CSV table of C-alpha atoms in Angstrom, one decimal:
chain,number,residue,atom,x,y,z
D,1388,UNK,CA,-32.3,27.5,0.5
D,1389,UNK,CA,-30.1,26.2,-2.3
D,1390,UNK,CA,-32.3,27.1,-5.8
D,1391,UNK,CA,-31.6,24.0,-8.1
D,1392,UNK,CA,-31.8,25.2,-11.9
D,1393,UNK,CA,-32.2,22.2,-14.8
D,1394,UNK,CA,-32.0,22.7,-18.4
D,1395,UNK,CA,-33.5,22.3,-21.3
D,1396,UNK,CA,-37.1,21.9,-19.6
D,1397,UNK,CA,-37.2,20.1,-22.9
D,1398,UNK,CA,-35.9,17.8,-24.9
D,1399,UNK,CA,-36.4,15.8,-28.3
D,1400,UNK,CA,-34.2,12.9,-29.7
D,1401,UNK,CA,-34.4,10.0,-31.4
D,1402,UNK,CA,-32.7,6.6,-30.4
D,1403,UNK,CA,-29.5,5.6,-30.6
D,1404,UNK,CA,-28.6,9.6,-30.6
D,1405,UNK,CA,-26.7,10.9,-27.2
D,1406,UNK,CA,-28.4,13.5,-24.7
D,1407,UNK,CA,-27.2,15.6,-22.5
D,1408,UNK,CA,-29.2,17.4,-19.5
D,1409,UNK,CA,-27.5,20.4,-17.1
D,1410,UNK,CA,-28.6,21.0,-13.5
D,1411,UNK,CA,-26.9,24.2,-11.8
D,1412,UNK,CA,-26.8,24.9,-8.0
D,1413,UNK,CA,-27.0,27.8,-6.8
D,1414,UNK,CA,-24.1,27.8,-4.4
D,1415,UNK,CA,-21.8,25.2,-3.3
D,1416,UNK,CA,-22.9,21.1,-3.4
D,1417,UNK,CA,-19.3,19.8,-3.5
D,1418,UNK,CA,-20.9,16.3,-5.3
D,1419,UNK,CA,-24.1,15.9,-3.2
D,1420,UNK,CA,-26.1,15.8,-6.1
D,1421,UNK,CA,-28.5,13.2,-7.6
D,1422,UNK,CA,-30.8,12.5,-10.6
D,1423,UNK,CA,-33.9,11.0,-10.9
D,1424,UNK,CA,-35.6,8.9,-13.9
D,1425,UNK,CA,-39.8,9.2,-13.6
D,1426,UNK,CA,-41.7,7.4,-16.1
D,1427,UNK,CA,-44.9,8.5,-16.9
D,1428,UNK,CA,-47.7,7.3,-14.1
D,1429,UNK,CA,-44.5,5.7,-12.0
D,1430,UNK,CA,-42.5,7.4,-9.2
D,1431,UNK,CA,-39.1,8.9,-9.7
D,1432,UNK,CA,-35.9,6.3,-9.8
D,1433,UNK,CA,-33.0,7.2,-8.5
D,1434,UNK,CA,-30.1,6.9,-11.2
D,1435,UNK,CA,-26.9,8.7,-10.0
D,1436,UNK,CA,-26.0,10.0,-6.7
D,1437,UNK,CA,-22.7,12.1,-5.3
D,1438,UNK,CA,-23.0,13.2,-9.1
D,1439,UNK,CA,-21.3,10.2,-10.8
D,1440,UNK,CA,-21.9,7.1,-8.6
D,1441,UNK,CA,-24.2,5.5,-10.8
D,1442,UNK,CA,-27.6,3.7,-8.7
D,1443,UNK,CA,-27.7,0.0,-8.2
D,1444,UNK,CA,-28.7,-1.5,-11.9
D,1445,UNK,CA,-28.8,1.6,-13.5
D,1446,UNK,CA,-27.0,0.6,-17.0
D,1447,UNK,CA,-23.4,2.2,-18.0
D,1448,UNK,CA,-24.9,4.5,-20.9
D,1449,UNK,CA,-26.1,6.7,-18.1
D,1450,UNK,CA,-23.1,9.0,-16.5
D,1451,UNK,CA,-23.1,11.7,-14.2
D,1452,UNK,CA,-20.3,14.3,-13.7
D,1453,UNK,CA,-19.5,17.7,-12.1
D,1454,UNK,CA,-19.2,19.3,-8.9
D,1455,UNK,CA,-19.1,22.3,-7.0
D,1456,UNK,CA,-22.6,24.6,-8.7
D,1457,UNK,CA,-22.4,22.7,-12.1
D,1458,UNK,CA,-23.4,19.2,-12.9
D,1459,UNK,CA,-24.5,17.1,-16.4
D,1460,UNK,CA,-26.4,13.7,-16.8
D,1461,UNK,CA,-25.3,12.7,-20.1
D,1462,UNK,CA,-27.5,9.5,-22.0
D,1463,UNK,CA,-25.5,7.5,-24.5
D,1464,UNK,CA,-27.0,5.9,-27.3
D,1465,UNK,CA,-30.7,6.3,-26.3
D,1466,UNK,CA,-32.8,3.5,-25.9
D,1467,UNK,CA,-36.8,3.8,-25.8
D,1468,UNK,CA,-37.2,2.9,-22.3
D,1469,UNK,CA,-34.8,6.1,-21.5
D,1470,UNK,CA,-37.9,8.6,-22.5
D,1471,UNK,CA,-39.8,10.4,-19.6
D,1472,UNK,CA,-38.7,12.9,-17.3
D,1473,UNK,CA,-35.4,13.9,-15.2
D,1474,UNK,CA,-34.4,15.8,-12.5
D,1475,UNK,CA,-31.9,16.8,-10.1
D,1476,UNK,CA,-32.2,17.2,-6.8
D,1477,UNK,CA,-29.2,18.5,-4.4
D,1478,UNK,CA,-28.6,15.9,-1.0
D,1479,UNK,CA,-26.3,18.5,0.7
D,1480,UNK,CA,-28.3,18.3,3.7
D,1481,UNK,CA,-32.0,19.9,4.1
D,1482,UNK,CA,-33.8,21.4,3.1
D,1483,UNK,CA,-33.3,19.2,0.1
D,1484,UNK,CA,-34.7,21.4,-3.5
D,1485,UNK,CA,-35.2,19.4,-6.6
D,1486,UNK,CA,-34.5,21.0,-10.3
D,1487,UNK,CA,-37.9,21.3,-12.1
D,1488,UNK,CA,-36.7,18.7,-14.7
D,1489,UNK,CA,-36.5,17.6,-18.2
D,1490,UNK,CA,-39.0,16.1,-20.4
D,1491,UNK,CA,-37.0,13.6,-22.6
D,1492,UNK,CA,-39.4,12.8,-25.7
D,1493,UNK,CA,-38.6,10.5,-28.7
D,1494,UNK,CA,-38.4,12.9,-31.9
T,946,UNK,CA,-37.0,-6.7,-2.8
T,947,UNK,CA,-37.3,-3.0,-1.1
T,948,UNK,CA,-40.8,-2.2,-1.1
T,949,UNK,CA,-42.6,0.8,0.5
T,950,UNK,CA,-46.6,1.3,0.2
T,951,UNK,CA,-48.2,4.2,0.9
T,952,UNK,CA,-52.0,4.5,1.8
T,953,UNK,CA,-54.2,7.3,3.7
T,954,UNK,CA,-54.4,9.7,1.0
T,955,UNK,CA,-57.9,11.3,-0.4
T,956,UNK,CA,-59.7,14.5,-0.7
T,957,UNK,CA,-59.8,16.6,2.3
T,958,UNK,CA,-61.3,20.6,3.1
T,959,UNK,CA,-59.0,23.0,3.5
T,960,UNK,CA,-58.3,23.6,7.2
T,961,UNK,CA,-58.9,19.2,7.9
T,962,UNK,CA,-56.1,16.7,8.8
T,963,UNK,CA,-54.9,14.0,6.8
T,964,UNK,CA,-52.3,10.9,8.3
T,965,UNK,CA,-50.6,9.2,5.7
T,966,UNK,CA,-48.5,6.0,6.2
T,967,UNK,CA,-46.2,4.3,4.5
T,968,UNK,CA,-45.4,0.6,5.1
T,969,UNK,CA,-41.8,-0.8,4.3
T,970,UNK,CA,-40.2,-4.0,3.7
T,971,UNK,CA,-37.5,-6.0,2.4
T,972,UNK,CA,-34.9,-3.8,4.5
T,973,UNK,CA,-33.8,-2.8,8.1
T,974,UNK,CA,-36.3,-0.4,8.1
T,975,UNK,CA,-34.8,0.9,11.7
T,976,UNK,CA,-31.1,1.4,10.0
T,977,UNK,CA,-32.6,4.3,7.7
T,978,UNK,CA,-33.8,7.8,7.7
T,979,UNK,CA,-36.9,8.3,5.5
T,980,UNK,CA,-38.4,11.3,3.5
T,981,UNK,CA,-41.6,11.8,2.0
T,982,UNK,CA,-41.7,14.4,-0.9
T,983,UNK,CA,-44.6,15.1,-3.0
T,984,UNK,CA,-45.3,16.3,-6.4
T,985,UNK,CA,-47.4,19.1,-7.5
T,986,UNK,CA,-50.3,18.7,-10.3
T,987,UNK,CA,-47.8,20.8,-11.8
T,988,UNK,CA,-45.1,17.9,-12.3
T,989,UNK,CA,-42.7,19.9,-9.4
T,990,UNK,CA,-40.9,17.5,-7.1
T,991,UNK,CA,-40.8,18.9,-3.5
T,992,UNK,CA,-39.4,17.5,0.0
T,993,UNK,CA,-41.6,17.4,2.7
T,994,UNK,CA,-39.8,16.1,5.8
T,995,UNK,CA,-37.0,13.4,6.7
T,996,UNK,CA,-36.6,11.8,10.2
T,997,UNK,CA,-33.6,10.4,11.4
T,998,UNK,CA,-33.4,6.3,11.6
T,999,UNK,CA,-34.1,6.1,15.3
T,1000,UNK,CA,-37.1,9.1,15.0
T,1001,UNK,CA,-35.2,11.3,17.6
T,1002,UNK,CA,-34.5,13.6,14.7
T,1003,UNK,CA,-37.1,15.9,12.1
T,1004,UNK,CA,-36.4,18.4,9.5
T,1005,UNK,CA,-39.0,20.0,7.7
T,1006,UNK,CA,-39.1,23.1,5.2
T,1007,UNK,CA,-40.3,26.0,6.0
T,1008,UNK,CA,-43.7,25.9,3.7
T,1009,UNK,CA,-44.9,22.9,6.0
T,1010,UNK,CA,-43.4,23.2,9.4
T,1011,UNK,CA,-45.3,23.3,12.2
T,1012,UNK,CA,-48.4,21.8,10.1
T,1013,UNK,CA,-46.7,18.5,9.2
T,1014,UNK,CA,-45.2,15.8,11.8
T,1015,UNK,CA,-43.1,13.0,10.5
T,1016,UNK,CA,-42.7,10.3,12.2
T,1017,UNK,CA,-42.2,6.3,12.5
T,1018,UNK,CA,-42.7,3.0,14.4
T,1019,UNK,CA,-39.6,1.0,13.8
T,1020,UNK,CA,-41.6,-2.4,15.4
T,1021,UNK,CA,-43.9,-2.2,12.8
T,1022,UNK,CA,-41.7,-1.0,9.5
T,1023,UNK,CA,-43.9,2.3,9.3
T,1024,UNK,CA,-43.7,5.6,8.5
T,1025,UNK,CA,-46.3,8.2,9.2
T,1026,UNK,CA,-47.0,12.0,8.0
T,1027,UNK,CA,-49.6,13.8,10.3
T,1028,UNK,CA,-50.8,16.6,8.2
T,1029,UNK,CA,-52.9,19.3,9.3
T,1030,UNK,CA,-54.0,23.1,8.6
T,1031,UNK,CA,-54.4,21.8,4.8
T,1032,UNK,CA,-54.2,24.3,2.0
T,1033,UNK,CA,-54.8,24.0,-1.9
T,1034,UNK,CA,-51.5,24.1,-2.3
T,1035,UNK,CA,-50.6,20.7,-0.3
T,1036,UNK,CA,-52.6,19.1,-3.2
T,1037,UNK,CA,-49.9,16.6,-4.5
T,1038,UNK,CA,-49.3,13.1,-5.2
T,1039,UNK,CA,-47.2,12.2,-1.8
T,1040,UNK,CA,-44.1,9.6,-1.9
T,1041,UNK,CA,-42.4,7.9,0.7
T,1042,UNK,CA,-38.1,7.4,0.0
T,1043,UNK,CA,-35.5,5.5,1.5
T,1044,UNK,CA,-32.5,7.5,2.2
T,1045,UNK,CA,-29.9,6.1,1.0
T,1046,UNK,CA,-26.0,6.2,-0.3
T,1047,UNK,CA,-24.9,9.8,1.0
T,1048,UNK,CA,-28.5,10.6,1.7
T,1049,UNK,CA,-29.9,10.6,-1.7
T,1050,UNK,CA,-33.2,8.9,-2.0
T,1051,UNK,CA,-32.5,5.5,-3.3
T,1052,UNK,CA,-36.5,3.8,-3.0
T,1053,UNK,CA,-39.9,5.3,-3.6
T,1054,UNK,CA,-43.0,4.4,-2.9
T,1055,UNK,CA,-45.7,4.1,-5.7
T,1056,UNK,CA,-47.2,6.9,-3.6
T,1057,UNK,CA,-50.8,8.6,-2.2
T,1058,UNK,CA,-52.9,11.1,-3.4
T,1059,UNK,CA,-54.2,14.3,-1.4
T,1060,UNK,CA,-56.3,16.4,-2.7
T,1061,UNK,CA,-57.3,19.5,-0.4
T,1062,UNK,CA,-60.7,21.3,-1.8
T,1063,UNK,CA,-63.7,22.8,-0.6
């Protein structure tokens, strides 16, 4: 299986500052990777998928980027509503592994 | 509006059977694959099983096949996850998603709870 490894686990800013979280497969995805926004109590929202094709109404500060093993979610100018949790998760056919996310907390 | 509503969740004894369901609307339900995926008490996101748009075609991992069946009625917009030989470790919050643009999961459910405990 294809071992999906997110950093920080972690993560404190403030808003209006720019974040950015990493998500390494470990072999080749070519771009079939996606991230996820999950609020706290809600279920997870799909944000990017193929790595930079950004979700139906997701808002341009989000981007995605990379390919091959290494990929980035980068937030621009955080707004409160961005706060909660992230992850990756590979759609390179099954079985399909999820990172084990990022906390994104307001400092 | 896409909408998918889970129900059949609750606590169960290990060893018992569960069948969740997961009701769709607002799409072509029968021009979709589907996925449920559950997370952990622990936060951990993990897929469960997908079936192909017309049903004729199941993938499961490895920590559930051959305890878990996936499966749908396309007539009535539902999905369905037979679970059986339950273990503590099935205990999760269980989601129902859409496959969508280049089979990422673009629609959850709001999702049910199983809880497997003596």
């Amino acid at each position: 299986d294809i071992q999906m490894t997110q950093s920080p686990a972690s993560l404190s800013a403030s808003v209006g500052e720019t974040v950015t979280i990493t998500c390494r497969a470990s072999e080749n995805i070519y771009s079939y990777l996606a991230w996820y926004q999950q609020k706290q109590g809600k279920s997870p929202q799909l944000l990017v998928y193929n790595a930079k094709t950004l979700a139906e109404g997701v808002p341009s500060r989000f981007s995605g980027s990379g390919s091959g093993t290494q990929f980035s979610l980068k937030i621009n100018s955080l707004q409160p509503e961005d706060f909660g949790s992230y992850y990756c998760q590979h759609h390179y056919g099954t079985p399909f592994t999820f990172g084990s996310g990022t906390k994104l907390e307001i400092k | 509006e896409v909408m998918l509503v889970e129900s059949g969740g609750g606590l169960v004894k290990p060893g018992g059977s569960l069948k969740l369901s997961c009701a769709a609307s607002g799409f072509t339900f029968s021009s979709y694959a589907m996925s449920w995926v559950r997370q952990t008490p622990e936060k951990r996101l993990e897929w469960v099983a997908t079936i192909s748009s017309g049903g004729s075609y199941t993938y499961y991992p490895d920590s559930v096949k051959g305890r878990f069946t996936i499966s749908r009625d396309n007539a009535k917009n539902t999905l369905y996850l037979q679970m059986s030989s339950l273990r503590s470790e099935d205990t999760a919050m269980y989601y129902c998603a859409r496959q969508g643009g280049g089979d990422a999961m673009d629609y959850w459910g709001q999702g049910t709870s199983v809880t497997v405990s003596s």
